[in-house]
Amino acid sequence: MTARIILQLAALLGALGVGIGAFGAHGLRKMLEASGRFETFETAVRYQFYHALALLAIGILYHLRPELRGLGTTAWLWLGGVLIFSGSLYVLCLTGINKLGAVTPIGGVLLIAGWITLFLAARQL
């Protein structure tokens, strides 16, 4: 993965986070509160934003230090983690399919693995 792609993914995840968050807060709030899933939805948006900002940072670092190949792995892990973690929570909130809760931890493990690969890549600095 290149620095340009990482930065574009960060921008995309950030833009989607704003859109999804606004839609949840304004268009879906009553439904989410009625189902008791508003906080879950907010958690999904929050983790998406955390990792969009983190991708932005590693995209910049990767642009400056392209020899830090582990940053590409970090980006892939975070992208997969956000898609599975936040994505499964979004689907859970919108459909009520509780079985998706079993998938969410896989996304969390990918997010954690991304932070570990960042730690390992940073040892090269």
PDB file of C-alpha atoms in Angstrom:
ATOM      1  CA  MET A   1       0.000   0.000   0.000  1.00  0.00           C
ATOM      2  CA  THR A   2       1.319   3.437  -0.850  1.00  0.00           C
ATOM      3  CA  ALA A   3       1.226   6.613   1.225  1.00  0.00           C
ATOM      4  CA  ARG A   4      -1.187   8.125  -1.303  1.00  0.00           C
ATOM      5  CA  ILE A   5      -3.625   5.230  -0.919  1.00  0.00           C
ATOM      6  CA  ILE A   6      -3.365   5.351   2.882  1.00  0.00           C
ATOM      7  CA  LEU A   7      -4.138   9.075   2.866  1.00  0.00           C
ATOM      8  CA  GLN A   8      -7.049   8.560   0.470  1.00  0.00           C
ATOM      9  CA  LEU A   9      -8.435   5.806   2.712  1.00  0.00           C
ATOM     10  CA  ALA A  10      -8.093   8.111   5.724  1.00  0.00           C
ATOM     11  CA  ALA A  11     -10.014  10.804   3.865  1.00  0.00           C
ATOM     12  CA  LEU A  12     -12.692   8.341   2.778  1.00  0.00           C
ATOM     13  CA  LEU A  13     -13.141   6.863   6.264  1.00  0.00           C
ATOM     14  CA  GLY A  14     -13.273  10.378   7.729  1.00  0.00           C
ATOM     15  CA  ALA A  15     -15.862  11.594   5.221  1.00  0.00           C
ATOM     16  CA  LEU A  16     -17.968   8.479   5.706  1.00  0.00           C
ATOM     17  CA  GLY A  17     -17.667   8.890   9.472  1.00  0.00           C
ATOM     18  CA  VAL A  18     -19.072  12.409   9.268  1.00  0.00           C
ATOM     19  CA  GLY A  19     -21.905  11.297   7.003  1.00  0.00           C
ATOM     20  CA  ILE A  20     -22.780   8.161   8.957  1.00  0.00           C
ATOM     21  CA  GLY A  21     -22.490   9.985  12.282  1.00  0.00           C
ATOM     22  CA  ALA A  22     -24.748  12.818  11.135  1.00  0.00           C
ATOM     23  CA  PHE A  23     -27.261  10.384   9.674  1.00  0.00           C
ATOM     24  CA  GLY A  24     -27.312   8.443  12.936  1.00  0.00           C
ATOM     25  CA  ALA A  25     -27.619  11.542  15.100  1.00  0.00           C
ATOM     26  CA  HIS A  26     -30.350  13.179  13.049  1.00  0.00           C
ATOM     27  CA  GLY A  27     -32.068  10.648  10.816  1.00  0.00           C
ATOM     28  CA  LEU A  28     -31.883   7.512  12.937  1.00  0.00           C
ATOM     29  CA  ARG A  29     -31.694   8.808  16.485  1.00  0.00           C
ATOM     30  CA  LYS A  30     -35.275   7.971  17.468  1.00  0.00           C
ATOM     31  CA  MET A  31     -35.049   4.465  16.018  1.00  0.00           C
ATOM     32  CA  LEU A  32     -31.633   3.827  17.595  1.00  0.00           C
ATOM     33  CA  GLU A  33     -32.745   5.123  20.994  1.00  0.00           C
ATOM     34  CA  ALA A  34     -35.938   3.065  20.844  1.00  0.00           C
ATOM     35  CA  SER A  35     -33.905  -0.070  20.184  1.00  0.00           C
ATOM     36  CA  GLY A  36     -31.322   0.859  22.832  1.00  0.00           C
ATOM     37  CA  ARG A  37     -28.566   0.907  20.219  1.00  0.00           C
ATOM     38  CA  PHE A  38     -27.691   4.605  19.997  1.00  0.00           C
ATOM     39  CA  GLU A  39     -24.560   4.183  22.135  1.00  0.00           C
ATOM     40  CA  THR A  40     -23.474   1.202  20.057  1.00  0.00           C
ATOM     41  CA  PHE A  41     -23.862   3.293  16.900  1.00  0.00           C
ATOM     42  CA  GLU A  42     -21.819   6.096  18.465  1.00  0.00           C
ATOM     43  CA  THR A  43     -19.097   3.583  19.390  1.00  0.00           C
ATOM     44  CA  ALA A  44     -18.901   2.426  15.773  1.00  0.00           C
ATOM     45  CA  VAL A  45     -18.573   6.012  14.513  1.00  0.00           C
ATOM     46  CA  ARG A  46     -16.013   6.889  17.192  1.00  0.00           C
ATOM     47  CA  TYR A  47     -13.736   3.940  16.387  1.00  0.00           C
ATOM     48  CA  GLN A  48     -14.051   4.689  12.683  1.00  0.00           C
ATOM     49  CA  PHE A  49     -12.905   8.262  13.330  1.00  0.00           C
ATOM     50  CA  TYR A  50     -10.052   7.240  15.617  1.00  0.00           C
ATOM     51  CA  HIS A  51      -8.675   5.032  12.904  1.00  0.00           C
ATOM     52  CA  ALA A  52      -9.306   7.520  10.094  1.00  0.00           C
ATOM     53  CA  LEU A  53      -7.145  10.002  12.014  1.00  0.00           C
ATOM     54  CA  ALA A  54      -4.561   7.328  12.768  1.00  0.00           C
ATOM     55  CA  LEU A  55      -4.446   6.391   9.069  1.00  0.00           C
ATOM     56  CA  LEU A  56      -3.901  10.047   8.249  1.00  0.00           C
ATOM     57  CA  ALA A  57      -0.901  10.122  10.570  1.00  0.00           C
ATOM     58  CA  ILE A  58       0.684   6.960   9.231  1.00  0.00           C
ATOM     59  CA  GLY A  59       0.005   8.050   5.657  1.00  0.00           C
ATOM     60  CA  ILE A  60       2.022  11.190   6.295  1.00  0.00           C
ATOM     61  CA  LEU A  61       4.752   9.223   8.059  1.00  0.00           C
ATOM     62  CA  TYR A  62       4.856   6.660   5.243  1.00  0.00           C
ATOM     63  CA  HIS A  63       5.190   9.482   2.701  1.00  0.00           C
ATOM     64  CA  LEU A  64       8.147  10.848   4.640  1.00  0.00           C
ATOM     65  CA  ARG A  65       9.665   7.431   5.416  1.00  0.00           C
ATOM     66  CA  PRO A  66       8.654   4.967   2.642  1.00  0.00           C
ATOM     67  CA  GLU A  67      11.162   2.416   3.911  1.00  0.00           C
ATOM     68  CA  LEU A  68       8.835   1.766   6.879  1.00  0.00           C
ATOM     69  CA  ARG A  69       6.984  -0.984   4.998  1.00  0.00           C
ATOM     70  CA  GLY A  70       5.215  -2.146   8.147  1.00  0.00           C
ATOM     71  CA  LEU A  71       3.025   0.957   7.921  1.00  0.00           C
ATOM     72  CA  GLY A  72       1.317  -0.519   4.873  1.00  0.00           C
ATOM     73  CA  THR A  73       0.458  -3.596   6.918  1.00  0.00           C
ATOM     74  CA  THR A  74      -0.848  -1.357   9.681  1.00  0.00           C
ATOM     75  CA  ALA A  75      -3.082   0.423   7.176  1.00  0.00           C
ATOM     76  CA  TRP A  76      -4.517  -2.856   5.860  1.00  0.00           C
ATOM     77  CA  LEU A  77      -5.186  -4.132   9.363  1.00  0.00           C
ATOM     78  CA  TRP A  78      -6.903  -0.911  10.401  1.00  0.00           C
ATOM     79  CA  LEU A  79      -8.981  -0.802   7.234  1.00  0.00           C
ATOM     80  CA  GLY A  80     -10.128  -4.375   7.778  1.00  0.00           C
ATOM     81  CA  GLY A  81     -10.689  -3.692  11.454  1.00  0.00           C
ATOM     82  CA  VAL A  82     -12.865  -0.652  10.800  1.00  0.00           C
ATOM     83  CA  LEU A  83     -14.855  -2.459   8.127  1.00  0.00           C
ATOM     84  CA  ILE A  84     -15.507  -5.444  10.389  1.00  0.00           C
ATOM     85  CA  PHE A  85     -15.741  -3.693  13.789  1.00  0.00           C
ATOM     86  CA  SER A  86     -17.658  -0.565  12.874  1.00  0.00           C
ATOM     87  CA  GLY A  87     -19.400  -2.189   9.927  1.00  0.00           C
ATOM     88  CA  SER A  88     -20.804  -5.038  11.998  1.00  0.00           C
ATOM     89  CA  LEU A  89     -21.997  -2.575  14.646  1.00  0.00           C
ATOM     90  CA  TYR A  90     -23.685  -0.411  11.993  1.00  0.00           C
ATOM     91  CA  VAL A  91     -25.461  -3.443  10.551  1.00  0.00           C
ATOM     92  CA  LEU A  92     -26.402  -4.651  14.040  1.00  0.00           C
ATOM     93  CA  CYS A  93     -27.885  -1.254  14.892  1.00  0.00           C
ATOM     94  CA  LEU A  94     -29.821  -0.972  11.651  1.00  0.00           C
ATOM     95  CA  THR A  95     -31.077  -4.549  11.360  1.00  0.00           C
ATOM     96  CA  GLY A  96     -31.134  -5.849  14.921  1.00  0.00           C
ATOM     97  CA  ILE A  97     -29.349  -9.037  13.840  1.00  0.00           C
ATOM     98  CA  ASN A  98     -27.631  -9.887  17.121  1.00  0.00           C
ATOM     99  CA  LYS A  99     -25.513 -12.676  15.625  1.00  0.00           C
ATOM    100  CA  LEU A 100     -23.301  -9.998  14.102  1.00  0.00           C
ATOM    101  CA  GLY A 101     -22.030  -9.291  17.594  1.00  0.00           C
ATOM    102  CA  ALA A 102     -19.917 -12.426  17.197  1.00  0.00           C
ATOM    103  CA  VAL A 103     -18.065 -10.845  14.243  1.00  0.00           C
ATOM    104  CA  THR A 104     -17.311  -7.529  15.941  1.00  0.00           C
ATOM    105  CA  PRO A 105     -14.416  -8.843  18.082  1.00  0.00           C
ATOM    106  CA  ILE A 106     -12.613  -9.992  14.925  1.00  0.00           C
ATOM    107  CA  GLY A 107     -12.561  -6.357  13.837  1.00  0.00           C
ATOM    108  CA  GLY A 108     -11.271  -5.370  17.247  1.00  0.00           C
ATOM    109  CA  VAL A 109      -8.447  -7.903  16.982  1.00  0.00           C
ATOM    110  CA  LEU A 110      -7.488  -6.463  13.580  1.00  0.00           C
ATOM    111  CA  LEU A 111      -7.425  -2.955  15.057  1.00  0.00           C
ATOM    112  CA  ILE A 112      -5.179  -4.136  17.895  1.00  0.00           C
ATOM    113  CA  ALA A 113      -2.936  -5.992  15.435  1.00  0.00           C
ATOM    114  CA  GLY A 114      -2.597  -2.762  13.462  1.00  0.00           C
ATOM    115  CA  TRP A 115      -1.383  -0.929  16.540  1.00  0.00           C
ATOM    116  CA  ILE A 116       1.130  -3.709  17.194  1.00  0.00           C
ATOM    117  CA  THR A 117       2.469  -3.517  13.632  1.00  0.00           C
ATOM    118  CA  LEU A 118       2.777   0.248  14.071  1.00  0.00           C
ATOM    119  CA  PHE A 119       4.827  -0.378  17.214  1.00  0.00           C
ATOM    120  CA  LEU A 120       7.074  -2.750  15.285  1.00  0.00           C
ATOM    121  CA  ALA A 121       7.454  -0.357  12.350  1.00  0.00           C
ATOM    122  CA  ALA A 122       8.317   2.491  14.717  1.00  0.00           C
ATOM    123  CA  ARG A 123      11.311   0.536  15.994  1.00  0.00           C
ATOM    124  CA  GLN A 124      12.957   1.351  12.654  1.00  0.00           C
ATOM    125  CA  LEU A 125      12.863   5.103  13.297  1.00  0.00           C
TER     126      LEU A 125
END
